[in-house]
Short mmCIF file of C-alpha atoms in Angstrom, two decimals:
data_model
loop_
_atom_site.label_atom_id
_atom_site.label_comp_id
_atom_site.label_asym_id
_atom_site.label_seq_id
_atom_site.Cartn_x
_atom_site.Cartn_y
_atom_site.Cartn_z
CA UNK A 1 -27.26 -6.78 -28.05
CA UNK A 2 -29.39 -3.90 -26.82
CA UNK A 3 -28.56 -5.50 -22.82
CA UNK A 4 -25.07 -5.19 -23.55
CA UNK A 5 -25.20 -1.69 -24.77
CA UNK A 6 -27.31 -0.75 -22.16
CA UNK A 7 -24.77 -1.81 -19.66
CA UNK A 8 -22.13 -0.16 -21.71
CA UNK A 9 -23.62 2.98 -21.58
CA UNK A 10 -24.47 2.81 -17.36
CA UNK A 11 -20.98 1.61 -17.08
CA UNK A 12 -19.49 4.80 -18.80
CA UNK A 13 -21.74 7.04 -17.34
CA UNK A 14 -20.61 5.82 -13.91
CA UNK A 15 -17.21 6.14 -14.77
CA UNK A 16 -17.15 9.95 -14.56
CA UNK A 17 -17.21 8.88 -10.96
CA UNK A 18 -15.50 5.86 -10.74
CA UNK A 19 -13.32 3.66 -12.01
CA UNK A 20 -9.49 2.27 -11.56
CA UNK A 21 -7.37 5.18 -9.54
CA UNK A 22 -3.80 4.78 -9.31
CA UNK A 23 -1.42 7.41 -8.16
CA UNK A 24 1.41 8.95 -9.50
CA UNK A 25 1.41 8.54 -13.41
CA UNK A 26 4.20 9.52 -15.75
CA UNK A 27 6.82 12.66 -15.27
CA UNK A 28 5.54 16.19 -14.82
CA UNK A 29 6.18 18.94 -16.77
CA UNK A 30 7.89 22.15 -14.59
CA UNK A 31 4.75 24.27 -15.05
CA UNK A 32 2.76 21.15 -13.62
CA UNK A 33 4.96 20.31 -10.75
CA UNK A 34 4.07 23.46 -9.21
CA UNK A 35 0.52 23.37 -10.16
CA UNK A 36 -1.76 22.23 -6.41
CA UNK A 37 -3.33 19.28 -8.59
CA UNK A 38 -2.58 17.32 -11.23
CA UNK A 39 -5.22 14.73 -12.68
CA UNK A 40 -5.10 12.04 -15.40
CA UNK A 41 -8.66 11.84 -16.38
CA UNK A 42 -9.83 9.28 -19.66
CA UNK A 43 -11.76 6.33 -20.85
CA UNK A 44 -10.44 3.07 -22.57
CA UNK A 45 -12.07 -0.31 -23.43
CA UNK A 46 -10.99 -3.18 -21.51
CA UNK A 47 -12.28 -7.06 -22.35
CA UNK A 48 -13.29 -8.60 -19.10
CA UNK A 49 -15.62 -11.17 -17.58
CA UNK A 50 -19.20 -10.59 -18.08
CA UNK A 51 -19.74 -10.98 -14.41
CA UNK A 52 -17.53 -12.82 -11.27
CA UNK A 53 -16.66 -15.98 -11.76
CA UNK A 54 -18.16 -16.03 -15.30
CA UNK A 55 -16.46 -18.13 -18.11
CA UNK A 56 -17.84 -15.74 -20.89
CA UNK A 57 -16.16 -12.08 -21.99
CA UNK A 58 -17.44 -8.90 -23.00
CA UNK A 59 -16.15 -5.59 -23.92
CA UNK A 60 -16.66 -2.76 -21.48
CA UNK A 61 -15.47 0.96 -21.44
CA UNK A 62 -13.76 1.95 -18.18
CA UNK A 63 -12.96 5.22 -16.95
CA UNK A 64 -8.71 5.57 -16.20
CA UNK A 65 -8.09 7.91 -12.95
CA UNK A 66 -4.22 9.68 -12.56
CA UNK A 67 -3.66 11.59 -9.21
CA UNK A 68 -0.06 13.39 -10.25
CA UNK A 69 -0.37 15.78 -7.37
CA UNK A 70 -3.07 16.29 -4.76
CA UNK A 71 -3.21 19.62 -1.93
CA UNK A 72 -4.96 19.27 1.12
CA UNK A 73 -5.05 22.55 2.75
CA UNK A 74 -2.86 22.43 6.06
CA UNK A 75 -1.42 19.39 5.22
CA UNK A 76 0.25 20.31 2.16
CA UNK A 77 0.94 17.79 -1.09
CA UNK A 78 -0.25 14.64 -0.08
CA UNK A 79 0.58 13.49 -3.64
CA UNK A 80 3.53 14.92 -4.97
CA UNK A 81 4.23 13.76 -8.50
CA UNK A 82 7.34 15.73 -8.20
CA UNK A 83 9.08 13.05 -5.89
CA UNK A 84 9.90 9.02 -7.17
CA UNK A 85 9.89 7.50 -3.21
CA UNK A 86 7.81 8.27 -0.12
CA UNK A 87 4.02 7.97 1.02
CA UNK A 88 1.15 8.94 -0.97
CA UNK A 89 -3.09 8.93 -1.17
CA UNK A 90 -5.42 8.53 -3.81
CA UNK A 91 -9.03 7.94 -4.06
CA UNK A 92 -10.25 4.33 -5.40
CA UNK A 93 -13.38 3.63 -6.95
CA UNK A 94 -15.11 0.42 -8.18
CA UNK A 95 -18.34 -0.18 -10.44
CA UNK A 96 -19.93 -3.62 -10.61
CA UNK A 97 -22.51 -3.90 -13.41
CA UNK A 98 -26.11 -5.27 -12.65
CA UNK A 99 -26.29 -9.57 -12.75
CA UNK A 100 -29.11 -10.93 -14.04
CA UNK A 101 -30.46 -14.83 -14.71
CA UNK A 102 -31.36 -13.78 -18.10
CA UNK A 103 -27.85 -13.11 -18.66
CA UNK A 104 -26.50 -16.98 -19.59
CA UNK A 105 -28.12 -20.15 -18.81
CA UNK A 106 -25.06 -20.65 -15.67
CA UNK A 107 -27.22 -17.71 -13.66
CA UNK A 108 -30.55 -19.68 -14.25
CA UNK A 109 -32.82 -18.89 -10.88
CA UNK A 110 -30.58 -16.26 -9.36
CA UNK A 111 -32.43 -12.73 -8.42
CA UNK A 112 -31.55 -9.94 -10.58
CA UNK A 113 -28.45 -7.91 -8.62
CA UNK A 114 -28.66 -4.08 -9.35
CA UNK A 115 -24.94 -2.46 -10.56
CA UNK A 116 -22.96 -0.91 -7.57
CA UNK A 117 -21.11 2.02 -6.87
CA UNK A 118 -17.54 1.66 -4.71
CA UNK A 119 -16.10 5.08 -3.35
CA UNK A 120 -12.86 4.73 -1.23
CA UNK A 121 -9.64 5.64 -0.32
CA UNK A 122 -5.79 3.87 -1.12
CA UNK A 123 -2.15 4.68 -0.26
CA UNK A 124 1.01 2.97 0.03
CA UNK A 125 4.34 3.68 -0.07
CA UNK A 126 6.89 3.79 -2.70
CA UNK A 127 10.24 3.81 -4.34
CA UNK A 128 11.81 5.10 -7.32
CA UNK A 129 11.44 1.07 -8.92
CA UNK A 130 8.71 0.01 -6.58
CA UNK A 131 5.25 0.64 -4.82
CA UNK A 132 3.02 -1.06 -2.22
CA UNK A 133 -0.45 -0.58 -1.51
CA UNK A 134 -3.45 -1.15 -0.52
CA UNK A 135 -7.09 0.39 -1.59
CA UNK A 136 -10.65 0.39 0.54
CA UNK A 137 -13.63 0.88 -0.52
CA UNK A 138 -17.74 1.03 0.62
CA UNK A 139 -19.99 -0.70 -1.69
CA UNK A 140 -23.32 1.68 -2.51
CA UNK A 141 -26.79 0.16 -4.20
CA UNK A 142 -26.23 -3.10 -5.40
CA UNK A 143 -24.09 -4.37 -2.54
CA UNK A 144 -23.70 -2.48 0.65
CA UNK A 145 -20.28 -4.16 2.01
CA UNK A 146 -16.81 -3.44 1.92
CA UNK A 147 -14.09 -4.51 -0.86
CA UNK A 148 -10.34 -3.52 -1.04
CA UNK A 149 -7.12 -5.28 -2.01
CA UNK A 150 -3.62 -5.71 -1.52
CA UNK A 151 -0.70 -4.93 -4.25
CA UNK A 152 2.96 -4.71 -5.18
CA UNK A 153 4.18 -3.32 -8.06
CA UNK A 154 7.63 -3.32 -9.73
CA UNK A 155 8.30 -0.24 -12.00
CA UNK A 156 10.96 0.01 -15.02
CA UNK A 157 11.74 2.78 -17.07
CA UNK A 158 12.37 1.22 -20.50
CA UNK A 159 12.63 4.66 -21.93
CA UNK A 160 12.48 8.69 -21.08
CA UNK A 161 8.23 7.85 -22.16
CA UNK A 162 7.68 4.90 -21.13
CA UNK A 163 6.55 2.84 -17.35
CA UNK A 164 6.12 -0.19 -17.05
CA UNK A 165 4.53 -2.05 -13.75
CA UNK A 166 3.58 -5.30 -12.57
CA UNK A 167 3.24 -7.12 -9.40
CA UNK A 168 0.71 -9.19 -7.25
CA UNK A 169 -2.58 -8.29 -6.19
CA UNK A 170 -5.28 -9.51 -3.30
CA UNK A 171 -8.43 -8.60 -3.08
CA UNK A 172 -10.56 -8.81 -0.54
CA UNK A 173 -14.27 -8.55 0.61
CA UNK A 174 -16.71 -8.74 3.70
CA UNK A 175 -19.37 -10.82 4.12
CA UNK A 176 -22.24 -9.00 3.02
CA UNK A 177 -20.48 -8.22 -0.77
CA UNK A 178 -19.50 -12.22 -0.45
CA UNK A 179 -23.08 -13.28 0.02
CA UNK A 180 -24.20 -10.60 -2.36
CA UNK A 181 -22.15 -12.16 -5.67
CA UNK A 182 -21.06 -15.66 -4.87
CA UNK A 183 -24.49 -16.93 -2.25
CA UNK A 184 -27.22 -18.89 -3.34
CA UNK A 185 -30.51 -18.95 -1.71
CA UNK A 186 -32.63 -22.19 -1.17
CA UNK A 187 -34.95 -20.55 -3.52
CA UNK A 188 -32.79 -19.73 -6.19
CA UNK A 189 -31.25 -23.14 -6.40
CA UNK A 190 -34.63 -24.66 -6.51
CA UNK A 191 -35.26 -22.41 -9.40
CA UNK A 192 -32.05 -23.39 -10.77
CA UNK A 193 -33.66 -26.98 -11.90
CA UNK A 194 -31.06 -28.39 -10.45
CA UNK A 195 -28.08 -26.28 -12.01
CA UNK A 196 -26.97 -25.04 -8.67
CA UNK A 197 -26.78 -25.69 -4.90
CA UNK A 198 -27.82 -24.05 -2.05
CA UNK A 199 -24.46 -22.27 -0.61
CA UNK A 200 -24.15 -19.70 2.21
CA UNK A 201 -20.65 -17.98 1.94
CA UNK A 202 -18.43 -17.41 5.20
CA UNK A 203 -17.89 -13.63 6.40
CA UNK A 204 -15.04 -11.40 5.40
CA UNK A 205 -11.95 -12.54 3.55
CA UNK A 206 -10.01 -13.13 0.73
CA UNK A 207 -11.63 -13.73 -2.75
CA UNK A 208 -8.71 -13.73 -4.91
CA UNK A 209 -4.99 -13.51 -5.67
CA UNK A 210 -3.56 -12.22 -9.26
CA UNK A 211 -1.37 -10.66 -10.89
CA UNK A 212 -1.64 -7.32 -13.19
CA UNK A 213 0.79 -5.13 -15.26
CA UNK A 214 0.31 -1.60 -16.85
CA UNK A 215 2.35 -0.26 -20.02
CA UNK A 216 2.24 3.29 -20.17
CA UNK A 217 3.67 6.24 -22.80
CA UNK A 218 3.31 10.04 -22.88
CA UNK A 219 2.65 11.19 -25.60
CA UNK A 220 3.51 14.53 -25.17
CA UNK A 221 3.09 16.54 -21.79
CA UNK A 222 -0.41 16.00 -21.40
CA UNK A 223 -1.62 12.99 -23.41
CA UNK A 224 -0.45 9.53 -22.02
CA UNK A 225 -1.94 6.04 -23.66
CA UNK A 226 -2.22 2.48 -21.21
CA UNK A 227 -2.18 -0.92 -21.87
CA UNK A 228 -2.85 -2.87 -18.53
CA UNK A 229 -3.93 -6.73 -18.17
CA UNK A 230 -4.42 -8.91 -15.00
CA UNK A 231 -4.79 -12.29 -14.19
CA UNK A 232 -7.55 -13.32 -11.02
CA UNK A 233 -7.93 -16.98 -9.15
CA UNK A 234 -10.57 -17.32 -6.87
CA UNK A 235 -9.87 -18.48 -3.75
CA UNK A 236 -11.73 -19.38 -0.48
CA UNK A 237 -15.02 -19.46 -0.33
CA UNK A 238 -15.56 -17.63 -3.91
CA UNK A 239 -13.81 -20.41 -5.31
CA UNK A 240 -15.83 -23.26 -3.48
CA UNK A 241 -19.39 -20.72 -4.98
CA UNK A 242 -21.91 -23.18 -6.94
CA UNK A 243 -21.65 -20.04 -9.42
CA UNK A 244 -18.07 -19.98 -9.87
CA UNK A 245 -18.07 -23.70 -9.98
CA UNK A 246 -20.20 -23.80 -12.88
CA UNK A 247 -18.45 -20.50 -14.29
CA UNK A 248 -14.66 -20.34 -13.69
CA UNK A 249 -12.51 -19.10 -10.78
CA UNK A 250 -10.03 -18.12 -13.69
CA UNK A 251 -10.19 -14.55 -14.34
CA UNK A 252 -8.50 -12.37 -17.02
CA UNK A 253 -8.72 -8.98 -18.19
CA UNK A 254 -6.35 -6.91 -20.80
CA UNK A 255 -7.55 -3.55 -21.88
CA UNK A 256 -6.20 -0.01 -23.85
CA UNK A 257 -6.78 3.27 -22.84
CA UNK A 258 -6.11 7.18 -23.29
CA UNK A 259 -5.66 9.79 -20.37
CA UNK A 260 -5.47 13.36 -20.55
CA UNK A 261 -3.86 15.59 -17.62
CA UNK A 262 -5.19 18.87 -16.09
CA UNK A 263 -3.17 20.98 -13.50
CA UNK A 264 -4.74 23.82 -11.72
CA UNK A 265 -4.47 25.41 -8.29
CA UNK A 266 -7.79 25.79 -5.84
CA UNK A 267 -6.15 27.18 -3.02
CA UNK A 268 -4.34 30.48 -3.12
#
């Protein structure tokens, strides 16, 4: 219990910084629209694998990240909330909590993997009942590759409050993160007592294909509440992993969360 809180705690902390980004979230108010930035900033609790590939759940907290309108000097609104079609940025960020054998008896022999930090950058394009997009990131501490992924998203309206999204996602990841979270050394597997093999993943690719879907309300003008889930399959050579084998390559998350938006200007 005290592990698990301890991660809790690291993974919050590290979500002032990171998290899930998305762009564009709910209708702006006609003080906001003309604000240079508007941001969606809060925290939710999301039930999720205890690690990649793992067969067992926790509960985690996870920071939720709304870019409603973003200024770059010369350059103008490179996120314009204001608009339902065209091309926009936002910045994506990832955070991977530590792995360690002690963890469950499937991770027996494996070296302990410090948590990571993934800053990036995603954009896409998108219509009034539709977006696609895809995000890039650069892995920091406990992995130093590269991660990103593919997505489409349908959008509905239901009512004047309420989005709703879902579509397919892709994910990808270079070698380095691959041999990072889904290798196994000759050593480890020898430590394993037999529970794994030794396994040497290929360079960059795809890891997995899924599906995910968001449910979002406002409130009122500034407070907005989520419900998002997702479905993951491992594929290539994260699915053919000694770990995952022993784990699962079936992946699900659903979690609920609560944003609150700021608008302010920086530039005059």
């Amino acid at each position: 219990m005290k592990k698990i809180i301890s991660r809790a705690v690291v993974a919050l902390l590290a979500g002032t910084v990171s998290g899930a980004a998305f762009a564009q979230g709910g209708s702006l108010s006609e003080q906001d629209a003309n604000r240079q930035f508007v941001v969606d900033l809060g925290v939710g609790a999301m039930i999720k694998p205890r690690y990649e590939a793992s067969d067992s759940y926790l509960i985690y907290p996870f920071p939720l990240i709304s870019v409603g309108r973003f200024f770059v000097p010369g350059i103008g609104q490179v996120v314009d909330g204001r608009r339902r079609s065209g091309v926009f940025f936002y910045p994506s960020f990832g955070f991977v909590g530590s792995r360690e054998a002690s963890d469950t008896t499937d991770l027996t022999g494996t070296n302990k993997i410090n948590w990571a930090l993934e800053l990036g950058l995603g954009g896409g394009f998108r219509g009034e009942h539709w977006r696609a997009f895809a995000e890039l990131r650069q892995g920091f501490n406990g992995h130093t590759g590269q991660v990103g992924q593919l997505g489409f998203d349908g959008i509905l309206y239901p009512g004047e409050k309420w989005e709703l999204s879902i579509g397919p996602r892709a994910e990808f990841a270079s070698g380095n993160y691959m041999d990072t979270y889904f290798g196994v050394s000759a050593a480890e597997a020898a430590a394993s007592g037999g529970r794994l093999t030794a396994y040497d993943p290929g360079g960059t690719g795809f890891k997995s294909v899924g599906l995910a879907a968001r449910v979002s309300y406002d409130w009122n003008d500034d407070v907005r509440l989520h419900l998002q889930g997702g479905y993951e399959r491992l594929i290539g050579d994260a699915a053919d992993s000694p770990i995952a084998k022993i784990g699962s390559e079936d992946q699900f998350n659903i979690g609920l969360g609560v944003t609150y938006r700021f608008a302010f200007d920086v530039f005059k």
